[in-house]
Amino acid sequence: MYIQQKWGDKMKKHCILWTVVITLIVSWFLFFPWSKQVFEDGGTIVYSSFTYKIYIWNSIGGKNTTEIYYFPFNFKYRSGILDK
């Protein structure tokens, strides 16, 4: 009886550990900025991942702000990105 309980506790800890490891790996793939684009309009930078897209606007004589788009709106194409 004691051996079965000890084996069950060990398996429970093992399952919890693997669940945490897999969750961290999936989170890293979802939130790591895989793409970085720099535009020649004064230094606008775009960081994009599966779950977000961040525009850091820095154009000459124009926009100097930051815009964040979360999933699912991060897949929309910004037409005229260099015109603004």
PDB file of C-alpha atoms in Angstrom:
ATOM      1  CA  MET A   1       0.000   0.000   0.000  1.00  0.00           C
ATOM      2  CA  TYR A   2       2.759   2.453   0.935  1.00  0.00           C
ATOM      3  CA  ILE A   3       4.757   1.641  -2.214  1.00  0.00           C
ATOM      4  CA  GLN A   4       1.734   2.350  -4.434  1.00  0.00           C
ATOM      5  CA  GLN A   5       1.124   5.688  -2.722  1.00  0.00           C
ATOM      6  CA  LYS A   6       4.792   6.659  -3.081  1.00  0.00           C
ATOM      7  CA  TRP A   7       4.742   5.722  -6.801  1.00  0.00           C
ATOM      8  CA  GLY A   8       1.541   7.735  -7.296  1.00  0.00           C
ATOM      9  CA  ASP A   9       3.061  10.834  -5.674  1.00  0.00           C
ATOM     10  CA  LYS A  10       6.141  10.533  -7.878  1.00  0.00           C
ATOM     11  CA  MET A  11       4.029  10.258 -11.032  1.00  0.00           C
ATOM     12  CA  LYS A  12       1.899  13.220  -9.947  1.00  0.00           C
ATOM     13  CA  LYS A  13       4.999  15.419  -9.527  1.00  0.00           C
ATOM     14  CA  HIS A  14       6.331  14.191 -12.870  1.00  0.00           C
ATOM     15  CA  CYS A  15       3.064  15.077 -14.650  1.00  0.00           C
ATOM     16  CA  ILE A  16       2.943  18.536 -13.058  1.00  0.00           C
ATOM     17  CA  LEU A  17       6.565  19.193 -14.059  1.00  0.00           C
ATOM     18  CA  TRP A  18       5.944  18.200 -17.691  1.00  0.00           C
ATOM     19  CA  THR A  19       2.772  20.281 -17.818  1.00  0.00           C
ATOM     20  CA  VAL A  20       4.694  23.353 -16.649  1.00  0.00           C
ATOM     21  CA  VAL A  21       7.541  22.730 -19.122  1.00  0.00           C
ATOM     22  CA  ILE A  22       5.182  22.284 -22.085  1.00  0.00           C
ATOM     23  CA  THR A  23       3.186  25.373 -21.081  1.00  0.00           C
ATOM     24  CA  LEU A  24       6.368  27.484 -20.942  1.00  0.00           C
ATOM     25  CA  ILE A  25       7.535  26.245 -24.348  1.00  0.00           C
ATOM     26  CA  VAL A  26       4.175  26.967 -25.999  1.00  0.00           C
ATOM     27  CA  SER A  27       4.009  30.398 -24.342  1.00  0.00           C
ATOM     28  CA  TRP A  28       7.489  31.224 -25.601  1.00  0.00           C
ATOM     29  CA  PHE A  29       6.488  30.389 -29.185  1.00  0.00           C
ATOM     30  CA  LEU A  30       3.307  32.463 -28.901  1.00  0.00           C
ATOM     31  CA  PHE A  31       4.778  35.600 -27.321  1.00  0.00           C
ATOM     32  CA  PHE A  32       8.373  35.835 -28.616  1.00  0.00           C
ATOM     33  CA  PRO A  33       8.687  38.536 -31.322  1.00  0.00           C
ATOM     34  CA  TRP A  34       9.769  36.401 -34.276  1.00  0.00           C
ATOM     35  CA  SER A  35       9.825  39.203 -36.810  1.00  0.00           C
ATOM     36  CA  LYS A  36      11.363  42.657 -36.600  1.00  0.00           C
ATOM     37  CA  GLN A  37      11.012  45.085 -39.498  1.00  0.00           C
ATOM     38  CA  VAL A  38      12.656  48.496 -39.694  1.00  0.00           C
ATOM     39  CA  PHE A  39      11.273  50.933 -42.253  1.00  0.00           C
ATOM     40  CA  GLU A  40      13.272  53.750 -43.817  1.00  0.00           C
ATOM     41  CA  ASP A  41      10.774  56.485 -42.978  1.00  0.00           C
ATOM     42  CA  GLY A  42      12.715  57.703 -39.992  1.00  0.00           C
ATOM     43  CA  GLY A  43      13.063  54.458 -38.078  1.00  0.00           C
ATOM     44  CA  THR A  44       9.600  52.928 -37.677  1.00  0.00           C
ATOM     45  CA  ILE A  45       9.975  49.467 -36.113  1.00  0.00           C
ATOM     46  CA  VAL A  46       7.438  46.627 -36.245  1.00  0.00           C
ATOM     47  CA  TYR A  47       7.711  43.669 -33.847  1.00  0.00           C
ATOM     48  CA  SER A  48       5.369  40.817 -34.682  1.00  0.00           C
ATOM     49  CA  SER A  49       4.464  37.513 -33.128  1.00  0.00           C
ATOM     50  CA  PHE A  50       1.561  35.100 -33.461  1.00  0.00           C
ATOM     51  CA  THR A  51      -0.407  36.877 -30.715  1.00  0.00           C
ATOM     52  CA  TYR A  52       0.485  40.554 -31.212  1.00  0.00           C
ATOM     53  CA  LYS A  53       2.021  43.182 -33.473  1.00  0.00           C
ATOM     54  CA  ILE A  54       3.675  46.346 -32.131  1.00  0.00           C
ATOM     55  CA  TYR A  55       4.271  49.411 -34.303  1.00  0.00           C
ATOM     56  CA  ILE A  56       6.755  51.919 -32.889  1.00  0.00           C
ATOM     57  CA  TRP A  57       6.251  54.894 -35.166  1.00  0.00           C
ATOM     58  CA  ASN A  58       9.191  57.233 -35.647  1.00  0.00           C
ATOM     59  CA  SER A  59       8.785  59.100 -38.900  1.00  0.00           C
ATOM     60  CA  ILE A  60      10.474  62.316 -39.929  1.00  0.00           C
ATOM     61  CA  GLY A  61       8.128  65.212 -39.169  1.00  0.00           C
ATOM     62  CA  GLY A  62       5.249  62.882 -38.433  1.00  0.00           C
ATOM     63  CA  LYS A  63       3.973  60.265 -36.058  1.00  0.00           C
ATOM     64  CA  ASN A  64       5.988  59.378 -32.939  1.00  0.00           C
ATOM     65  CA  THR A  65       3.699  56.944 -31.106  1.00  0.00           C
ATOM     66  CA  THR A  66       3.278  53.245 -30.370  1.00  0.00           C
ATOM     67  CA  GLU A  67       0.392  51.054 -31.518  1.00  0.00           C
ATOM     68  CA  ILE A  68      -0.306  47.520 -30.282  1.00  0.00           C
ATOM     69  CA  TYR A  69      -2.592  45.080 -32.087  1.00  0.00           C
ATOM     70  CA  TYR A  70      -3.557  41.824 -30.367  1.00  0.00           C
ATOM     71  CA  PHE A  71      -4.801  38.565 -31.880  1.00  0.00           C
ATOM     72  CA  PRO A  72      -6.755  38.331 -34.266  1.00  0.00           C
ATOM     73  CA  PHE A  73      -6.296  41.949 -35.416  1.00  0.00           C
ATOM     74  CA  ASN A  74      -2.525  41.568 -35.758  1.00  0.00           C
ATOM     75  CA  PHE A  75      -2.932  39.744 -39.094  1.00  0.00           C
ATOM     76  CA  LYS A  76      -4.568  42.652 -40.890  1.00  0.00           C
ATOM     77  CA  TYR A  77      -2.351  44.352 -43.449  1.00  0.00           C
ATOM     78  CA  ARG A  78      -1.708  48.043 -42.803  1.00  0.00           C
ATOM     79  CA  SER A  79      -2.071  49.733 -46.155  1.00  0.00           C
ATOM     80  CA  GLY A  80      -0.015  52.858 -46.586  1.00  0.00           C
ATOM     81  CA  ILE A  81       2.197  52.160 -43.596  1.00  0.00           C
ATOM     82  CA  LEU A  82       4.857  54.560 -44.840  1.00  0.00           C
ATOM     83  CA  ASP A  83       2.383  57.284 -45.827  1.00  0.00           C
ATOM     84  CA  LYS A  84       1.287  58.092 -42.268  1.00  0.00           C
TER      85      LYS A  84
END
